[in-house]
Tab-separated table of C-alpha atoms and ligand atoms in Angstrom:
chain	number	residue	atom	x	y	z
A	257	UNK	CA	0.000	0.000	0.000
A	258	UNK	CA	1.575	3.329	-1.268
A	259	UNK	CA	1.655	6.257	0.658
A	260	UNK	CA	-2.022	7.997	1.055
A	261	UNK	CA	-1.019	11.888	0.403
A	262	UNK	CA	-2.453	14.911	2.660
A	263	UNK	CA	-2.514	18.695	2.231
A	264	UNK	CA	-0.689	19.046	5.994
A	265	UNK	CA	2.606	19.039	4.467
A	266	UNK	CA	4.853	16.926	6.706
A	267	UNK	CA	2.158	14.277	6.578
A	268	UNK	CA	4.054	13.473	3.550
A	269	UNK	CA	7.218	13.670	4.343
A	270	UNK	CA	8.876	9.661	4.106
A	271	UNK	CA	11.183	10.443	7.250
A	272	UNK	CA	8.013	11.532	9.265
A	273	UNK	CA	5.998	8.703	11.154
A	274	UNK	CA	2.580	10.364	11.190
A	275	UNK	CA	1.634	10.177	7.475
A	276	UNK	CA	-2.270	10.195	6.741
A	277	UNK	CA	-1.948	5.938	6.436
A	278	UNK	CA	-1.247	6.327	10.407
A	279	UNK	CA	-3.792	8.623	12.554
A	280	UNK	CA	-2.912	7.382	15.798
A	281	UNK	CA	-5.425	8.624	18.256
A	282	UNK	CA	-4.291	10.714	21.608
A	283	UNK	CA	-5.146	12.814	23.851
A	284	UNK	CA	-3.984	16.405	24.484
A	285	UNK	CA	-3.795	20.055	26.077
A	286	UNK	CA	-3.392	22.641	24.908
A	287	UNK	CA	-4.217	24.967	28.302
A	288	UNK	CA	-8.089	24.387	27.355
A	289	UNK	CA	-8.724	21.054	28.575
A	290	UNK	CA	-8.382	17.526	27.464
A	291	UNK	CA	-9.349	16.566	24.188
A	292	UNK	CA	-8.900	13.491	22.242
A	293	UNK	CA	-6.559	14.693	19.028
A	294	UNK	CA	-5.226	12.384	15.829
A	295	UNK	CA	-1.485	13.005	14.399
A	296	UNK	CA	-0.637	14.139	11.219
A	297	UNK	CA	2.503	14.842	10.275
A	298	UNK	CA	3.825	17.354	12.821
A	299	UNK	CA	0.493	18.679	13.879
A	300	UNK	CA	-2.690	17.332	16.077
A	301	UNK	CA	-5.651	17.843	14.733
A	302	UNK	CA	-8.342	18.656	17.630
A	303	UNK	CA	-11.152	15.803	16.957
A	304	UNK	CA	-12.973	17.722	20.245
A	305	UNK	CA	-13.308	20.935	18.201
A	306	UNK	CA	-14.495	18.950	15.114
A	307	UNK	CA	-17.415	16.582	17.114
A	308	UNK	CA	-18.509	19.967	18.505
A	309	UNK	CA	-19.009	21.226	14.438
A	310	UNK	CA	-20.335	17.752	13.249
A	311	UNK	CA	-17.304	16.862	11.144
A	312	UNK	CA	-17.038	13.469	12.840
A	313	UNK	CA	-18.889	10.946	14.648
A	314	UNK	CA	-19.671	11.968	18.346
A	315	UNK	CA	-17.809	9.452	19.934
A	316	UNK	CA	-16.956	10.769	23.208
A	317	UNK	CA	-13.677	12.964	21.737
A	318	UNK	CA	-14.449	15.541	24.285
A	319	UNK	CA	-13.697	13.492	27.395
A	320	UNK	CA	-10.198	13.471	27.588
A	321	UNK	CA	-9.723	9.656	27.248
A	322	UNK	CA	-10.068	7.590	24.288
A	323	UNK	CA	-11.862	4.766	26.322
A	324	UNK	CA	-15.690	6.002	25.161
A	325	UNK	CA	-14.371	6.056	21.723
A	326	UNK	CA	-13.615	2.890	21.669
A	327	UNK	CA	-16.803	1.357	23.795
A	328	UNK	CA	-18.492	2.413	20.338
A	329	UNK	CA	-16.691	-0.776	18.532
A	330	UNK	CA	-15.023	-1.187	15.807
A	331	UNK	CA	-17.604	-0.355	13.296
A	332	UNK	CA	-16.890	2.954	14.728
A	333	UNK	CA	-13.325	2.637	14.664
A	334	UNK	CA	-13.955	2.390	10.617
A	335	UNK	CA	-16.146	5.068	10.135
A	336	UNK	CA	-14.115	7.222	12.275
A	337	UNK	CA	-11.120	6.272	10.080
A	338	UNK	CA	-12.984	7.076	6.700
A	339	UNK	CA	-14.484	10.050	8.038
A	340	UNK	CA	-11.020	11.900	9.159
A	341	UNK	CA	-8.932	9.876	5.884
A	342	UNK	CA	-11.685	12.092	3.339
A	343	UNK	CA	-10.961	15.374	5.306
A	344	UNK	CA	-7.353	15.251	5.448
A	345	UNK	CA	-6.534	13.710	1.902
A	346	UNK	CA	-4.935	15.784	-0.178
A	347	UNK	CA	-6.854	18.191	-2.538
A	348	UNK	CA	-10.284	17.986	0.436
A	349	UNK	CA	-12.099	21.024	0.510
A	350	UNK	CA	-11.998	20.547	4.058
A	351	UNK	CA	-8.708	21.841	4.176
A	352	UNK	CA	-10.039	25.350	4.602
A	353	UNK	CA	-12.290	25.002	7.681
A	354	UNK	CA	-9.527	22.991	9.336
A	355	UNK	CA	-6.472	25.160	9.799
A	356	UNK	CA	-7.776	26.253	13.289
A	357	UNK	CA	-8.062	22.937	14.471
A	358	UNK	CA	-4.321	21.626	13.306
A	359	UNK	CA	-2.048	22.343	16.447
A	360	UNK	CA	1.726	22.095	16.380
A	361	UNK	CA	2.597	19.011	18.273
A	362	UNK	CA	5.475	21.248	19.681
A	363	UNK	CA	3.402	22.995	21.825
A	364	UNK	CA	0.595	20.895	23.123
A	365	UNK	CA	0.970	18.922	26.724
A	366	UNK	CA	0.484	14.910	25.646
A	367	UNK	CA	-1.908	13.218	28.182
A	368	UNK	CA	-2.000	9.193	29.074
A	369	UNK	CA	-4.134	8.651	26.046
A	370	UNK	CA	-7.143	6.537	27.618
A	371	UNK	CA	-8.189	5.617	31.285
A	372	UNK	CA	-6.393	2.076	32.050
A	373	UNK	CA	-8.684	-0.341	33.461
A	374	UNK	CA	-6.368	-3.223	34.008
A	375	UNK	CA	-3.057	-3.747	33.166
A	376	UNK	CA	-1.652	-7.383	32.519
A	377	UNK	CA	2.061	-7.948	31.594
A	378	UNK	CA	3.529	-10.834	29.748
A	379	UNK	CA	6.663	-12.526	29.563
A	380	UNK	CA	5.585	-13.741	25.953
A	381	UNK	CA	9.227	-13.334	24.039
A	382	UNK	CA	11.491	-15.985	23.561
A	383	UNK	CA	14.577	-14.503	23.390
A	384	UNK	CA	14.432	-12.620	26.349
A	385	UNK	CA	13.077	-15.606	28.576
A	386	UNK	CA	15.821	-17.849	27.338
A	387	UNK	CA	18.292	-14.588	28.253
A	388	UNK	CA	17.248	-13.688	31.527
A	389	UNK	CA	16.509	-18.086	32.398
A	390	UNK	CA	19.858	-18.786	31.229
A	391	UNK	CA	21.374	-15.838	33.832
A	392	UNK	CA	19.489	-16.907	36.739
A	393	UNK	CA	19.111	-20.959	35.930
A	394	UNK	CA	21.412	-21.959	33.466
A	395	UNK	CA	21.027	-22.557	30.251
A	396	UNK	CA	19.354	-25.881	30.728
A	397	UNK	CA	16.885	-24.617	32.701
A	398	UNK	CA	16.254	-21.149	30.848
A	399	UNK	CA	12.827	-21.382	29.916
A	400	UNK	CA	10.135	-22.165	32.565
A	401	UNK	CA	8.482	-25.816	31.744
A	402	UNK	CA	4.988	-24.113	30.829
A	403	UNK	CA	6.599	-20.982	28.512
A	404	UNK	CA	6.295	-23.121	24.772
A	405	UNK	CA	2.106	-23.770	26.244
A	406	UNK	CA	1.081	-20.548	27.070
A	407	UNK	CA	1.564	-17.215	27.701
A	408	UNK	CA	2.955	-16.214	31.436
A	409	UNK	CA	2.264	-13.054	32.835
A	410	UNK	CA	1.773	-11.129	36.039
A	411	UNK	CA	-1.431	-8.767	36.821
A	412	UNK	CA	0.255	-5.098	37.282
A	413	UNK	CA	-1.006	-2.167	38.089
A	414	UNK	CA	-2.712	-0.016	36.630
A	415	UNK	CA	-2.568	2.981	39.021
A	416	UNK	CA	1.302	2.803	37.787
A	417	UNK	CA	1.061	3.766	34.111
A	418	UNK	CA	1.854	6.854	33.175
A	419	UNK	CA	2.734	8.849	29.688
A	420	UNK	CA	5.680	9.006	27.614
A	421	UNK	CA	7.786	12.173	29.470
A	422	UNK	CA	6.682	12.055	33.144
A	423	UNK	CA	9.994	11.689	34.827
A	424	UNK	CA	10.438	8.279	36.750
A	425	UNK	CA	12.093	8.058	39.929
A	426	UNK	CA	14.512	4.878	41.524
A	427	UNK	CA	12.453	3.287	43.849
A	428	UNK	CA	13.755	2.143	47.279
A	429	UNK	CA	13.001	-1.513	48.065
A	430	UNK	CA	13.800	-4.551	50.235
A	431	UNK	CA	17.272	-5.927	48.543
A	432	UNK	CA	19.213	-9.090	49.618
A	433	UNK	CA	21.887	-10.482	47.454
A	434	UNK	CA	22.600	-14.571	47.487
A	435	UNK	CA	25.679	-13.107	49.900
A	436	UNK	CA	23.957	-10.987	51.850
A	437	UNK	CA	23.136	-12.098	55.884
A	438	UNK	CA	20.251	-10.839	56.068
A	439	UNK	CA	18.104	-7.931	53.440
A	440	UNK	CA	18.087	-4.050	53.764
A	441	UNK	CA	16.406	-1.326	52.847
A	442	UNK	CA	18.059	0.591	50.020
A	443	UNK	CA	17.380	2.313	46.819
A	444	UNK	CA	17.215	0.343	43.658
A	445	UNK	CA	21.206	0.051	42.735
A	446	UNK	CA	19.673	-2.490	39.527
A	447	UNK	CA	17.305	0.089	37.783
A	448	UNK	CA	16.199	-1.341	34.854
A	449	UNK	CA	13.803	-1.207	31.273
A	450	UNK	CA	11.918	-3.470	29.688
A	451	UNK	CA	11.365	-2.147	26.110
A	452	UNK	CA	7.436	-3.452	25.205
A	453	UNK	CA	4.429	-3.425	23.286
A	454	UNK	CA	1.347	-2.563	25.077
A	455	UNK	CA	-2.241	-3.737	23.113
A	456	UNK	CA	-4.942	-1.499	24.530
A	457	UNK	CA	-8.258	-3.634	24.692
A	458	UNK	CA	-10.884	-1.773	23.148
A	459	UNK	CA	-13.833	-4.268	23.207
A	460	UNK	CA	-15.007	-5.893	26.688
A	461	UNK	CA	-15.373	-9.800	27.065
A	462	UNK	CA	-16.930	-12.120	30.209
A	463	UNK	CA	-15.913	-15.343	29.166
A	464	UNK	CA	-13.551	-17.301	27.648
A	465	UNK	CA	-12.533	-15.618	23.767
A	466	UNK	CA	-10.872	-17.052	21.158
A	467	UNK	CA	-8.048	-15.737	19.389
A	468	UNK	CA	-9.695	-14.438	16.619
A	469	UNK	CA	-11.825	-12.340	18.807
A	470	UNK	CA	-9.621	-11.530	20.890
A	471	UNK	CA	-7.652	-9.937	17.779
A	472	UNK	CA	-11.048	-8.033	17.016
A	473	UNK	CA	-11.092	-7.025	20.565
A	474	UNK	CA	-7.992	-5.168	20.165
A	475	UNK	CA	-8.061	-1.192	19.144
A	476	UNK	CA	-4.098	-0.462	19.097
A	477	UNK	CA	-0.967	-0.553	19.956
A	478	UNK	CA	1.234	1.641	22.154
A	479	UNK	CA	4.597	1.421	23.355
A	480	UNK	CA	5.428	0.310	26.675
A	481	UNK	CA	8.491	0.854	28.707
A	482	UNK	CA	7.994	-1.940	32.490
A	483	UNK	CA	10.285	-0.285	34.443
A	484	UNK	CA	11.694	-2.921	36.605
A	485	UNK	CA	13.902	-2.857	39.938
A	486	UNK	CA	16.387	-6.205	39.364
A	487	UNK	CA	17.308	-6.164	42.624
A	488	UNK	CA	14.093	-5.619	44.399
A	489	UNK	CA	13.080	-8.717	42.144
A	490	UNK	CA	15.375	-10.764	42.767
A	491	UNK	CA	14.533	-11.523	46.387
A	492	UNK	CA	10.399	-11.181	46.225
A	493	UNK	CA	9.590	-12.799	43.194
A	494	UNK	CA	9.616	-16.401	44.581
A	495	UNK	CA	6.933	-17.927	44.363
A	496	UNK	CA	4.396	-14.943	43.477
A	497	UNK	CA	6.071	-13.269	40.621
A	498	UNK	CA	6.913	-9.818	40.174
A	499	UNK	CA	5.462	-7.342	42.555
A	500	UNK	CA	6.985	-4.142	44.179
A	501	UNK	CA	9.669	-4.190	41.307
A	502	UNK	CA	7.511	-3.877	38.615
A	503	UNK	CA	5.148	-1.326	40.570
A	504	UNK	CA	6.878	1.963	40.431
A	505	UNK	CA	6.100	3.059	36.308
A	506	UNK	CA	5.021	2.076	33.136
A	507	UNK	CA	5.500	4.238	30.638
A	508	UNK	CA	3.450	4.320	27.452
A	509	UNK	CA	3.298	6.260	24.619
A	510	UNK	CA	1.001	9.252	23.999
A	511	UNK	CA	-0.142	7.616	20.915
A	512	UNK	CA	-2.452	4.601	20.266
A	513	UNK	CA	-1.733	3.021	16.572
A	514	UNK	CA	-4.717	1.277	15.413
A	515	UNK	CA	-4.435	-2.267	14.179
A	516	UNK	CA	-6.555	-0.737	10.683
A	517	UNK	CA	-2.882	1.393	10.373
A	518	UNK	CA	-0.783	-1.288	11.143
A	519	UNK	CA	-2.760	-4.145	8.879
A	520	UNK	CA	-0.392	-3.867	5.958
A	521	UNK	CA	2.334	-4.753	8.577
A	522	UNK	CA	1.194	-8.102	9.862
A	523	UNK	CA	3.161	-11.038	10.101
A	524	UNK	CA	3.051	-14.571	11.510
A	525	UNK	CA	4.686	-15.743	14.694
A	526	UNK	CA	7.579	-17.558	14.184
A	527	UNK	CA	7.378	-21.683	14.399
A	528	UNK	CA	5.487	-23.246	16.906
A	529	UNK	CA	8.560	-25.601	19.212
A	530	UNK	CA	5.684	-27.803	20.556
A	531	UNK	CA	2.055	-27.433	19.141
A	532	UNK	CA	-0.064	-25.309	20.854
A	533	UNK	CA	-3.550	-26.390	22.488
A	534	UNK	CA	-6.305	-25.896	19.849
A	535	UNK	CA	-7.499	-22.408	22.191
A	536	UNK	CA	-4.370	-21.087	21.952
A	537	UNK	CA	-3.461	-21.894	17.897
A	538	UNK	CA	-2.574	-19.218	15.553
A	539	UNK	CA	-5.661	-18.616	13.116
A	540	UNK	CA	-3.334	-15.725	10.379
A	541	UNK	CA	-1.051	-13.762	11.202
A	542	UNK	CA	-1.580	-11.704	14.500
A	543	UNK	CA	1.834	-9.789	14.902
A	544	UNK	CA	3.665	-6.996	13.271
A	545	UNK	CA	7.107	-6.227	11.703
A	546	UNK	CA	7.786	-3.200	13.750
A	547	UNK	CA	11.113	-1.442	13.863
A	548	UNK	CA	12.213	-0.999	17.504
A	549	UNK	CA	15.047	1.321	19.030
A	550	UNK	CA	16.168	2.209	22.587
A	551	UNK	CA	18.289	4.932	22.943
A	552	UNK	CA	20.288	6.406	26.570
A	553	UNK	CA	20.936	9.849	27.128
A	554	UNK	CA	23.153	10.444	30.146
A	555	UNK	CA	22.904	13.716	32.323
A	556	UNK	CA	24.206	16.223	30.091
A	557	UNK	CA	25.347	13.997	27.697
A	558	UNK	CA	24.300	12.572	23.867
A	559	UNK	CA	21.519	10.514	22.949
A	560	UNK	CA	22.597	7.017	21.657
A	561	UNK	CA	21.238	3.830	20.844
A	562	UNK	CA	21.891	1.133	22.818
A	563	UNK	CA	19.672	-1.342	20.776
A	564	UNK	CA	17.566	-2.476	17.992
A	565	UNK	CA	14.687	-4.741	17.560
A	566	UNK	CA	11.511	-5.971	15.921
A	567	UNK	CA	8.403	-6.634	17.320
A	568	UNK	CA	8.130	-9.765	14.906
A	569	UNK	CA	10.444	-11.743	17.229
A	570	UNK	CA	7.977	-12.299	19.715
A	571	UNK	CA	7.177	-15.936	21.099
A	572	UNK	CA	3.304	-15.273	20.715
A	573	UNK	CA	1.067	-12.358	19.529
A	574	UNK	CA	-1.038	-9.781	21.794
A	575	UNK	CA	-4.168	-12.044	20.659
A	576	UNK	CA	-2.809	-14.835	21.788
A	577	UNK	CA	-2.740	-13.022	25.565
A	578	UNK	CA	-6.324	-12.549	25.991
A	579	UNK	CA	-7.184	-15.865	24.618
A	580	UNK	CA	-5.274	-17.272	27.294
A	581	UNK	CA	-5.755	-14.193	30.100
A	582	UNK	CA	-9.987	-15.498	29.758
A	583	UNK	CA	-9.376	-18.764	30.030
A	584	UNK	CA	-10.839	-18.461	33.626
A	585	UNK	CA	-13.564	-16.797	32.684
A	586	UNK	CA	-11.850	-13.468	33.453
A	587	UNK	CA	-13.240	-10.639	31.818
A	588	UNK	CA	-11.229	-7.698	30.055
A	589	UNK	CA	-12.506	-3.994	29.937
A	590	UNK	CA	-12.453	-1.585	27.580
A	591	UNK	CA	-9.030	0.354	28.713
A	592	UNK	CA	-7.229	-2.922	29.314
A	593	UNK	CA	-3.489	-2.461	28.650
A	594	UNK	CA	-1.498	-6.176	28.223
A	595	UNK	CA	2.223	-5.586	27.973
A	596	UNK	CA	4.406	-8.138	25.359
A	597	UNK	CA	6.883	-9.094	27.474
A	598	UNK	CA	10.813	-7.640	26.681
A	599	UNK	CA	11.038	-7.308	23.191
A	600	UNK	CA	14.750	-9.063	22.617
A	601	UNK	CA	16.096	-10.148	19.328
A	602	UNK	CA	18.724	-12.942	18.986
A	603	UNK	CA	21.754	-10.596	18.827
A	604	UNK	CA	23.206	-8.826	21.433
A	605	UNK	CA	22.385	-5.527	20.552
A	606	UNK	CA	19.230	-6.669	20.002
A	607	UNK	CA	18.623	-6.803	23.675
A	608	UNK	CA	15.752	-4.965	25.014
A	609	UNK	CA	16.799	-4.136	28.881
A	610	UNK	CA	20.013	-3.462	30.518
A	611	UNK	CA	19.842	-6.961	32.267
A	612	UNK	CA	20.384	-8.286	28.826
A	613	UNK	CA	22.740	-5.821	27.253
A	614	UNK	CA	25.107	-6.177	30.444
A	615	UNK	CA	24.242	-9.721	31.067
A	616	UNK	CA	23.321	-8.883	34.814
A	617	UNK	CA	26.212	-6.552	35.038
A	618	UNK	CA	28.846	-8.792	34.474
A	619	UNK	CA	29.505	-7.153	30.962
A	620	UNK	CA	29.104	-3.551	31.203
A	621	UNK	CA	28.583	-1.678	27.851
A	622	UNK	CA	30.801	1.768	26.981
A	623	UNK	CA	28.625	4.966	26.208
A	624	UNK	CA	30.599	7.233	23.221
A	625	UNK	CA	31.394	9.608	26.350
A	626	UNK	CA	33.269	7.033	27.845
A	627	UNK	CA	31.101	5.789	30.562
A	628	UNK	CA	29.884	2.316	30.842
A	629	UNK	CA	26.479	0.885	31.800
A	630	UNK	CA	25.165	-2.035	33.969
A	631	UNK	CA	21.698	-0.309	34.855
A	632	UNK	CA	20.351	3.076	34.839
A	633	UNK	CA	22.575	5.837	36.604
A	634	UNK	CA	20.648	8.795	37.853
A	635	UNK	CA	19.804	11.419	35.033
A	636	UNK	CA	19.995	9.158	32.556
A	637	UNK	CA	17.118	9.545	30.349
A	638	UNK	CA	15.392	6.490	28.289
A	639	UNK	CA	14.267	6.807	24.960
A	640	UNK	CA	11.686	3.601	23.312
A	641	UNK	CA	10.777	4.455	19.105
A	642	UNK	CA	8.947	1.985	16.772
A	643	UNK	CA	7.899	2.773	13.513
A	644	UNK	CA	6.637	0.159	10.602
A	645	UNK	CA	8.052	0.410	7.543
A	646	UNK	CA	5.645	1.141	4.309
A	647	UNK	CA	6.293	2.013	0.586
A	648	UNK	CA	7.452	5.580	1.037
A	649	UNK	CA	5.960	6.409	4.408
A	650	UNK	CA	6.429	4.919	8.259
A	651	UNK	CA	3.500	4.257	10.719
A	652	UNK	CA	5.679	5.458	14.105
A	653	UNK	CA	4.273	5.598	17.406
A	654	UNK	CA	6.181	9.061	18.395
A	655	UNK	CA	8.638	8.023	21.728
A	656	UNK	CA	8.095	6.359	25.065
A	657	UNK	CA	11.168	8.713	26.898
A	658	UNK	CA	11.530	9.144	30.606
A	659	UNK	CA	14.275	10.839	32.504
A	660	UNK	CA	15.343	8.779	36.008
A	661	UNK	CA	15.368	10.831	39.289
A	662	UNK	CA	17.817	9.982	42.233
A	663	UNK	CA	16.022	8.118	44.668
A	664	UNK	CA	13.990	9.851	47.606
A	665	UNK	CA	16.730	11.273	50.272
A	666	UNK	CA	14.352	9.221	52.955
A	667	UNK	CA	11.029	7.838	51.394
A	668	UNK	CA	9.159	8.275	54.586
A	669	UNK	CA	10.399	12.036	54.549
A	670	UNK	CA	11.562	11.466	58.707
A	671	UNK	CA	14.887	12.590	59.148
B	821	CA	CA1	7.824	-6.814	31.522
């Protein structure tokens, strides 16, 4: 599919990632509330102004979260889609009521783009299970016996997402090493990322669903960044999984990708080790070739990448997830956020958290200034893209960034 041309200029332009084939749905402020807005090319356009006019559907765009919008389904979705592709598409007469609603993306505050319900992470890619098993278990006990039948996750919390920019700061936690006597209270000295995919559920369900709809449940995709304390982990996650480590931030990005925008992108899962159970089979394809970067920017210092990925390489696809998260009969809301699992390829700088790239800090990787990595030093800043690749155009999801604070002088604020 070739490039679908606009009259906003930069829409256009093949190094941008919010051509017209995109419209990834947000929600913004611009000092006059919350409104839900769609990108296009370097501008928002305000799709609160335009339900107030009767240019689109009235979906709920004035509420500042996207989570009405997509309560309406996706036959909504669709005609949303059509309605805002016709007035944007280059040579619409449109073009001349709309200039007042086109905002520079410069200057608008980005808000967490919908109200999350629930938020599930997974554990669903291979290479980073088999990384992180092979660390803590050997390598002939890397992967879990269940992680080739379904796929693991935790239940997280959603009270700790927050958008792409809010700073993050090191947690403190209970920490005791396999030498340590007894544990102590410390900051996090093992501050981590988990670079992600986060599929926002966009259809509710009260019983079991299959993969199929559970695909059709599905409105987009966001990045996600699990911030994760190693250490913390390390001595609470037996036999409960992760809990206080994992609970400080997520970070997400401002923009939701529809699956209708990333649909020329889709791609199969890669070969099944041991056959799945019928529930849990791939029906099509149900994942996406998506370009992934992290870069680190230390405290006064230059932005680099420290690794690249693809979303392809995961184990099993965000459909997959549901089908298995209902199972029990649990039900998913509309607002339901389900995290990937660390995105890792099978080369080293494909590694998608510092665990990884300095296999739990007994490799530390050099920055250009000279410094070297384990984890996360204070000030650094963290930096997730992702951007399919089309004919002549990109379908990006903007960043997923977040500077780390030092840790709280005294968390209880007693001195
Ligand atoms: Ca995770």
């Amino acid at each position: 599919m070739p490039l679908t041309k606009s009259w906003v200029e930069t829409a256009n332009d093949p190094t941008g990632v919010f051509p017209l084939n995109n419209l990834p749905y947000g929600v913004f402020n611009d000092g006059r509330g919350a409104r839900a807005g769609v990108a296009i090319g370097d501008k928002v356009l305000d799709l609160g102004a335009l339900e107030g006019l009767g240019m689109v559907p009235s979906v709920g765009f004035r509420n500042g979260a996207l989570n009405d919008f997509m309560a309406e389904g996706a036959g909504a979705w669709t005609r949303v889609r059509n309605t805002l592709t016709g007035l944007l598409s280059e040579g619409a007469d449109a073009q001349h009521q709309l200039g007042s609603f086109l905002h520079s993306q410069a200057v608008v505050t980005m808000q967490l783009p919908f109200t999350v319900a629930e938020y599930t992470d997974f554990y669903a890619g291979k290479h980073h299970a088999t990384n992180v098993g092979t660390m803590f278990r050997g390598a002939e006990n890397a992967l879990p016996p269940n992680w080739l039948h379904i796929p693991i996750g935790y239940n997280g919390r959603a009270s700790s997402v927050v958008v792409s920019g809010r700073d993050v700061r090191r947690p403190w936690g209970q920490l005791k090493g396999p030498d340590d006597p007894a544990p102590r209270f410390a900051p996090s000295a093992r501050f981590d990322i988990e670079l992600e995919m986060g599929a926002v559920v966009g259809q509710p369900s009260s019983g079991p669903i299959s993969v199929d709809q559970a695909d059709a449940n599905i409105f987009g995709y966001v990045l996600l960044n699990d911030w994760s304390a190693r250490d913390i982990q390390a001595w609470e996650y037996q036999p409960l999984g992760p809990f206080q480590a994992k609970a400080t931030s997520t970070s997400i990005s401002p923009w939701v990708v529809t699956k209708a925008a990333l649909e020329p992108f889709r791609t199969s899962t890669p070969a099944r080790e041991i056959e799945l159970l019928p529930h849990l089979r791939d029906t099509g394809p149900m994942l996406y070739a998506i370009g992934l970067e992290v870069t680190l920017t230390p405290d006064g210092g230059a932005e680099e990448i420290i690794s690249r990925t693809n979303y392809r390489e995961m184990y099993y696809s965000a459909a997959q997830q549901p089908a298995h998260h209902t199972t029990s009969g649990c039900p998913m809301r509309v607002g339901d956020l389900l995290g990937s699992g660390t995105i890792s390829g099978p080369e080293r700088d494909n590694r998608g958290s510092l665990l990884e790239l300095s296999w739990g800090g007994k490799e530390p990787f050099k920055l250009s200034n000279g410094e070297t990595r384990s984890f996360i030093e204070d000030g650094d800043r963290l930096t997730l893209r992702g951007a399919a690749n089309g004919d002549g155009y990109q379908i990006g999801f903007g960043e997923c960034t977040a500077r780390v604070l030092p840790a709280l002088k005294n968390p209880y604020g007693v001195s």
